[in-house]
Every structure is written in structure tokens, then in C-alpha cells.
XYZ file of C-alpha atoms in Angstrom:
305
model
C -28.354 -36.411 1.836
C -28.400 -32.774 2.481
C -25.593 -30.118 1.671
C -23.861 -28.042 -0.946
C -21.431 -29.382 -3.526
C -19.627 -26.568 -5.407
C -19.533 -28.270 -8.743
C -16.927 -27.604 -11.279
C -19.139 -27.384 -15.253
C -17.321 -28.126 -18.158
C -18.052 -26.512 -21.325
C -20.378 -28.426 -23.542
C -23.183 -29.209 -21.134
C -25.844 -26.789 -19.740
C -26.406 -25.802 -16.312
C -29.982 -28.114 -16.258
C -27.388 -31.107 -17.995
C -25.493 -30.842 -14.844
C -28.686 -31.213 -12.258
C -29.634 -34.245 -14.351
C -26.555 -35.960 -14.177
C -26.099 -35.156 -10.229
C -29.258 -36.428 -10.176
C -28.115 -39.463 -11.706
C -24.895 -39.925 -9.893
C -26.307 -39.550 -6.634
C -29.544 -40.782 -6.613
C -30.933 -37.782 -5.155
C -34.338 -35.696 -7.050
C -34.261 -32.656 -4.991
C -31.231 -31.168 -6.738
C -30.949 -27.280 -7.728
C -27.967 -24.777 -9.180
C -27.236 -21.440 -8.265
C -27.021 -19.382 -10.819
C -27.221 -20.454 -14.721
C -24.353 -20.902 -16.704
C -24.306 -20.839 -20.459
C -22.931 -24.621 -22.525
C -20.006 -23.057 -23.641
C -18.690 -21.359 -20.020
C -17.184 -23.312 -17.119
C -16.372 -22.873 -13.858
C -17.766 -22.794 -10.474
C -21.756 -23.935 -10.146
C -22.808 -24.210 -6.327
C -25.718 -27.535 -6.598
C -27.945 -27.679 -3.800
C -29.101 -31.225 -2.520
C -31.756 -32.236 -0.318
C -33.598 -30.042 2.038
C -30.704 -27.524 0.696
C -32.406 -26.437 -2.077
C -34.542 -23.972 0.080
C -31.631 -21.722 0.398
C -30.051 -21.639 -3.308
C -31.217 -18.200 -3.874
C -29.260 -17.003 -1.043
C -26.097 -18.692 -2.357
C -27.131 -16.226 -5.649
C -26.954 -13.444 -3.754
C -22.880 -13.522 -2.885
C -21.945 -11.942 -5.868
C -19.778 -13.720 -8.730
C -16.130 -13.523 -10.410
C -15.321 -14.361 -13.909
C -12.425 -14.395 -15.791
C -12.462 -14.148 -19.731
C -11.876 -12.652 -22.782
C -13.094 -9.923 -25.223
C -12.399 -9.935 -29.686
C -12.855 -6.987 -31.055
C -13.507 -6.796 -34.661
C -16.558 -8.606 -34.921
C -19.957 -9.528 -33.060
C -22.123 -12.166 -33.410
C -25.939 -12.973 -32.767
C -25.224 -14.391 -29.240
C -22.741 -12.352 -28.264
C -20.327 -15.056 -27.881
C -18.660 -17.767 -30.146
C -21.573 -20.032 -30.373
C -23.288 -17.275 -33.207
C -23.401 -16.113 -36.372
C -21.325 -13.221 -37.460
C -23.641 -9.977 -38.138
C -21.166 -7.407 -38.064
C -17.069 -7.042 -39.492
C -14.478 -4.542 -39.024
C -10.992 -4.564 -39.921
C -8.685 -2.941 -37.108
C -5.691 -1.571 -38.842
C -4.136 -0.814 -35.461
C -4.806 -1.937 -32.057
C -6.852 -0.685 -29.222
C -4.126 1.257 -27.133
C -4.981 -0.564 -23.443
C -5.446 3.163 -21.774
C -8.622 3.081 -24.421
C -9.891 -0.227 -23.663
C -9.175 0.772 -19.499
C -11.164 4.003 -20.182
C -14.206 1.897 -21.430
C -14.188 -0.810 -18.825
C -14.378 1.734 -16.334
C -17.755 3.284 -17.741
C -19.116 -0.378 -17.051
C -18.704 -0.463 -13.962
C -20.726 0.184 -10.303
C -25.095 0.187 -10.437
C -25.555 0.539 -14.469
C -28.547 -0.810 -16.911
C -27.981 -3.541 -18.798
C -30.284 -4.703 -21.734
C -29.969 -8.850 -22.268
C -28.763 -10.453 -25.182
C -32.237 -11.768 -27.334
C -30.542 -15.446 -26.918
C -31.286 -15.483 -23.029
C -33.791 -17.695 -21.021
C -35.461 -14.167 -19.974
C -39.268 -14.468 -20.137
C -41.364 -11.463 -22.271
C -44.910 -12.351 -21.951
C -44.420 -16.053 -20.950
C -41.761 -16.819 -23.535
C -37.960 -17.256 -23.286
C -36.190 -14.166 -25.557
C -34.415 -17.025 -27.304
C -37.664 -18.581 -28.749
C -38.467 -15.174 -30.064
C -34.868 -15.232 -31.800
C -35.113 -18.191 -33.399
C -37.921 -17.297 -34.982
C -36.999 -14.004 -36.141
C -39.059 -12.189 -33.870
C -38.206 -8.666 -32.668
C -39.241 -8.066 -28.961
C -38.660 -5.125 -26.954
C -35.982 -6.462 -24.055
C -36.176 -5.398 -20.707
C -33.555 -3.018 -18.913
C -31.845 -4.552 -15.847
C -29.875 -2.889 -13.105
C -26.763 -4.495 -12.054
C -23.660 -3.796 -10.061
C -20.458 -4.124 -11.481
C -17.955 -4.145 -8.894
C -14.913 -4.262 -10.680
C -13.866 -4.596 -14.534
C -10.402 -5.198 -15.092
C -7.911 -5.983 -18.080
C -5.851 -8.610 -17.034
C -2.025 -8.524 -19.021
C -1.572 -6.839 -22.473
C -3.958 -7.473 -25.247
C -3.088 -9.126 -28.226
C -3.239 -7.413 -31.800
C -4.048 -9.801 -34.587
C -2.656 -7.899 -37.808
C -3.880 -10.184 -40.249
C -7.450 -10.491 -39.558
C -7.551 -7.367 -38.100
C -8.516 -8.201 -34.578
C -7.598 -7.668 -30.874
C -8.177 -9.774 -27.923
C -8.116 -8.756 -24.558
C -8.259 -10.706 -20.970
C -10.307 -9.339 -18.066
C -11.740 -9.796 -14.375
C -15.090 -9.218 -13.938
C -16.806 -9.064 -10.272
C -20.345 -8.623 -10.758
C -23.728 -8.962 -8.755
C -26.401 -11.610 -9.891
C -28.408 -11.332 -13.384
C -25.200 -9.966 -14.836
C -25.038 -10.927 -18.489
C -20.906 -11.070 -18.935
C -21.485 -11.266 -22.825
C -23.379 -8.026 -22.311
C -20.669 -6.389 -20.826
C -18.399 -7.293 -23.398
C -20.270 -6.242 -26.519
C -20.948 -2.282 -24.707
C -17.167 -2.175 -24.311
C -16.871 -2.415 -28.323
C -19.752 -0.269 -28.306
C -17.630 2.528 -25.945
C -15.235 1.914 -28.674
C -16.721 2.276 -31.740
C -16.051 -1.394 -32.831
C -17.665 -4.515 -32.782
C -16.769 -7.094 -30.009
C -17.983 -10.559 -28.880
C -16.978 -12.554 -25.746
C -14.303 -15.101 -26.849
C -13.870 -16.555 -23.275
C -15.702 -17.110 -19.969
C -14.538 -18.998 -16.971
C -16.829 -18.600 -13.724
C -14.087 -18.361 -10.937
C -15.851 -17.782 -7.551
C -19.727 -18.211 -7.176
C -21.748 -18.935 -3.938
C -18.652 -18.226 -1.734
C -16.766 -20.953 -3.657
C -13.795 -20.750 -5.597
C -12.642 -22.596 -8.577
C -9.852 -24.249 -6.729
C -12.472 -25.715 -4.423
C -14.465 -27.405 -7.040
C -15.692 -31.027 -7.381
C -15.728 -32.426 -10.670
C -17.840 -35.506 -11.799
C -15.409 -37.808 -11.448
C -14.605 -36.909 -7.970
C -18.096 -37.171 -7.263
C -18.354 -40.675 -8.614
C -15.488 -41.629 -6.761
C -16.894 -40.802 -3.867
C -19.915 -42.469 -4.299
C -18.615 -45.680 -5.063
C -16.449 -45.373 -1.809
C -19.741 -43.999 0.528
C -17.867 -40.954 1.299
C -19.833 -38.201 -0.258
C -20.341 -36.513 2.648
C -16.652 -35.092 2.736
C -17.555 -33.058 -0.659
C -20.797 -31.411 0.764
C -20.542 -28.341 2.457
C -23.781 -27.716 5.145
C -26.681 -25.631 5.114
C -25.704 -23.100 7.102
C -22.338 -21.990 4.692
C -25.010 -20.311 2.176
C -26.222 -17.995 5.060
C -22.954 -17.205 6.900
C -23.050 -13.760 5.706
C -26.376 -13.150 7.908
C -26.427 -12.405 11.376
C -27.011 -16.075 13.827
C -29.354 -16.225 16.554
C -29.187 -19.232 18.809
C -32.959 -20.471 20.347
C -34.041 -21.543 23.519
C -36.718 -24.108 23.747
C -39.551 -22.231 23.749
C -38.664 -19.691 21.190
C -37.889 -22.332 18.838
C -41.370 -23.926 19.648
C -42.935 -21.015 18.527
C -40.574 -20.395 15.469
C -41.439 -24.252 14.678
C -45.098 -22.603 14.953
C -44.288 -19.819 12.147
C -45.101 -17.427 15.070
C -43.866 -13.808 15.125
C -41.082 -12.362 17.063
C -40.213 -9.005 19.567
C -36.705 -7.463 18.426
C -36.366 -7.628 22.332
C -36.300 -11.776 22.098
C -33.298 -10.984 20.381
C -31.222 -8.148 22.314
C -31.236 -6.362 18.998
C -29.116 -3.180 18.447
C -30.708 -0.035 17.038
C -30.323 -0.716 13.899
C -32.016 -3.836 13.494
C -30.592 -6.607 11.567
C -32.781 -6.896 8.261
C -32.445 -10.603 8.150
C -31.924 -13.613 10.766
C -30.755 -16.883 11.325
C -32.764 -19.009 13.717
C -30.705 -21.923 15.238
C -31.714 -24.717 17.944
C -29.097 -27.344 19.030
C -26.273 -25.621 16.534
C -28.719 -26.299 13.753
C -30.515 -23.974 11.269
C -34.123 -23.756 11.858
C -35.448 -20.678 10.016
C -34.588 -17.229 8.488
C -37.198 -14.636 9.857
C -37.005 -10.908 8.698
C -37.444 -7.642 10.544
C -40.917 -6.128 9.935
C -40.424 -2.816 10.238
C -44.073 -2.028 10.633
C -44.981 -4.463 13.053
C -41.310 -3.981 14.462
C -41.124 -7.067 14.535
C -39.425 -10.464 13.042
C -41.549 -12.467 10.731
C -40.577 -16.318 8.964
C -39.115 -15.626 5.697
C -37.950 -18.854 5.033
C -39.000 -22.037 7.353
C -36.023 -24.500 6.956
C -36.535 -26.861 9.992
C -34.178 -29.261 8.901
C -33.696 -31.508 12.717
């Protein structure tokens, strides 16, 4: 069993809870997730099975879409609802939405981005969120990420009586984006604390949320043998590279990790930084261009006939 199911997580469970129980439900071991999502976000979560696995880090490469909210008025240890409140302040009248526009738009395109202390990022061999729970500062690292676009999404909503204001956005972002992140500097543009009140993950891998499975389709399917009609193939998580089709002796010596001429593939000027290797109409390889050897080497050997 070998193919892509773009799972739909519910809050409550963790991105490793939802491996486990695909594990469970189909029997399978070899079972990996693109992309981590936090228990208390849902939404899209490619899961590679099989001999699929090899290529999950090229489904994280797509780019992803959220949609969510943002409190101001308050921030918390996590940077979401799941933490303690560390900081308070009253808004005796709202955010006007030119303002909260303004500081969107400083957020977004190629910007650093420091991760929340409650992430699995490793300092020195240990996750940040080990260090937090026991009360240990640690210097973060910086990040650069790409934020395509950061959008309000309707009019916010002004809470006079605990002085806070709410606000739904669109967030397209590139991998290793910490959404939470994003949501705190917008309070910090401001001048007020914020938290993320809401995440939903709405397009991930290539997949959308309306073209999610959720675990009781999947169990469905099992008991009726027809799996095979949620599964997407191998070859959807590279579409975006270029596809070279094999003859029999090239795809000997690709079988044979051997290294490639750009003239074995009629390649243009420019050569194509990345390949698809196919024999029969099935994926065999992804080589890269060498630009020293000017050449294509195996990047990653799939052989999956």
C-alpha cells in the first residue's frame, strides 16, 4: 500500500497521534506527515504511506495556507490558548482595521522569525519546550521565512467589556512558519499584547481542506477494501518538477545510481535544477543538476516498480 492520503486532524490530537492511529487503521508501519501541526489546530495533514514516505519532504516544500484568528489584549506563554496568561491590557477602543492592515503588511515577504520557547526546535540536542518547562532561558534561533500573503479577513470584533479585539486572517506562508509567531509580532507592531485564538490549516502539500479524508472515511474504506480510491500516487508530491521519461538503458544505469550528461536529456540552457526520472509511466528517481560536473546526479533513488 503505497500513496498519499491528505488527512483531515482534528483538534485534540497531535500530529505523531495521527501517524499512530493510521498506523493502526491501516495496518501499515511505514507511515509519515508532512509538516507538524500543533493539538489544538486542524486542518489539512498530507500522510505518506509505504514506499511514499521517501518523498514527504517534497510535499513540505509547496507552501501552506491557514486561516485563523488573532486577540489582542493579552498573550500567553505559548502564544496560543493552550498557555498561561503573562501579559494584560485593557483596550479602551479598538484597533482601527487600516492599523491592524498596516502591521500585517510589515510581516510579510522573506522576514526573520524567532520561535516560540514551546516548539519541538532542538538547541543543543533538546526540544525548546523541555527547556520551558523547566524554566530554562535559552537563546532561540532566528529563522527566515517567506510570507506570501497576510490578510484580514471581514471586520474585527471589539470586545468592550474585557477590553479585547479579535481579528480573522489568511495567512500563505512557506515551511517552518510559526503562525503563532506571526500573530504575537502583529501585537508587537501595535503596541499591545496578542495571542493566536484560532488556527485552521486550509491547503498543505497541494491539498485543500475540501479534499480531506477524515478517520472515519478511512475506516470505511477499509472495511469495504477500497482504500485505494483515497490515496493519491507518488508522483502528485513531485508534479511541480520537471518529468523525464527513460529508455531502457538509461534507466539501467539510473537503477545503477550512475551519473547523467544534460545532453541525455535535451536540456535547455538553463538547466532544470531538479528531475524526475520515469520508466514505464512510473517514478524511478529524482537526480539533480551538478553544476560542477555539469551534470545530473541521484538525489533521491525511489525505484518503486
Amino acid at each position: 500500500m503505497d500513496g498519499i492520503i491528505p488527512l483531515y486532524k482534528p483538534r485534540g490530537m497531535t500530529s505523531f497521534d495521527c501517524v499512530a492511529k493510521m498506523r493502526g487503521i491501516l495496518h501499515q508501519k511505514k507511515i509519515g506527515h508532512s509538516g507538524t501541526l500543533d493539538p489544538n489546530v486542524d486542518g489539512v495533514l498530507p500522510i505518506c504511506v509505504g514506499k511514499v514516505t521517501k518523498v514527504v519532504n517534497y510535499l513540505m516544500t509547496s507552501g501552506k495556507v491557514y486561516m485563523g484568528s488573532i486577540t489582542f489584549g493579552f498573550s500567553t506563554t505559548t502564544e496560543d490558548l493552550d498557555g498561561e496568561v503573562v501579559k494584560k491590557k485593557f483596550l479602551k477602543e479598538p484597533l482601527t482595521d487600516d492599523q491592524i492592515d498596516q502591521a500585517m503588511a510589515e510581516l510579510t515577504g522573506e522576514i526573520i522569525q524567532i520561535p516560540p520557547i514551546y516548539s519541538a526546535i532542538k538547541v543543543n540536542g533538546k526540544k525548546l519546550y523541555e527547556y520551558a518547562r523547566q524554566g530554562i532561558d535559552v537563546k532561540r534561533p532566528e529563522r527566515k521565512i517567506t510570507v506570501q500573503t497576510f490578510k484580514r479577513q471581514g471586520k474585527s470584533i471589539f470586545n468592550s467589556t474585557d477590553g479585547t479585539q479579535t481579528v480573522n486572517f489568511e495567512v500563505q506562508c512557506s515551511k517552518g512558519t510559526y503562525v503563532r509567531t506571526l500573530a504575537v509580532d502583529v501585537g508587537k507592531y501595535l503596541g499591545i499584547p496578542a495571542v493566536m485564538s484560532k488556527l485552521t490549516r486550509v491547503k498543505s502539500g497541494g491539498f485543500k481542506l475540501s479534499e480531506t479524508v477524515t478517520f472515519a472515511q478511512l475506516e470505511l474504506a477499509v472495511k469495504h477494501e477500497n482504500v485505494a480510491t483515497l490515496m493519491y500516487p507518488l508522483d502528485y508530491a513531485l508534479k511541480m518538477y520537471p518529468h523525464f521519461s527513460l529508455n531502457e538503458d538509461l534507466n539501467r544505469r539510473v537503477q545503477n545510481g550512475a551519473i547523467l550528461q544534460r545532453s541525455n536529456f535535451k536540456q535547455p540552457k538553463n538547466a532544470a535544477p531538479v528531475l524526475v526520472l520515469t520508466f514505464e509511466n512510473q517514478v524511478q528517481a529524482l537526480y539533480q543538476y551538478d553544476e560542477q560536473r555539469v551534470a545530473y546526479r541521484p538525489l533521491t533513488m525511489l525505484l518503486l516498480n
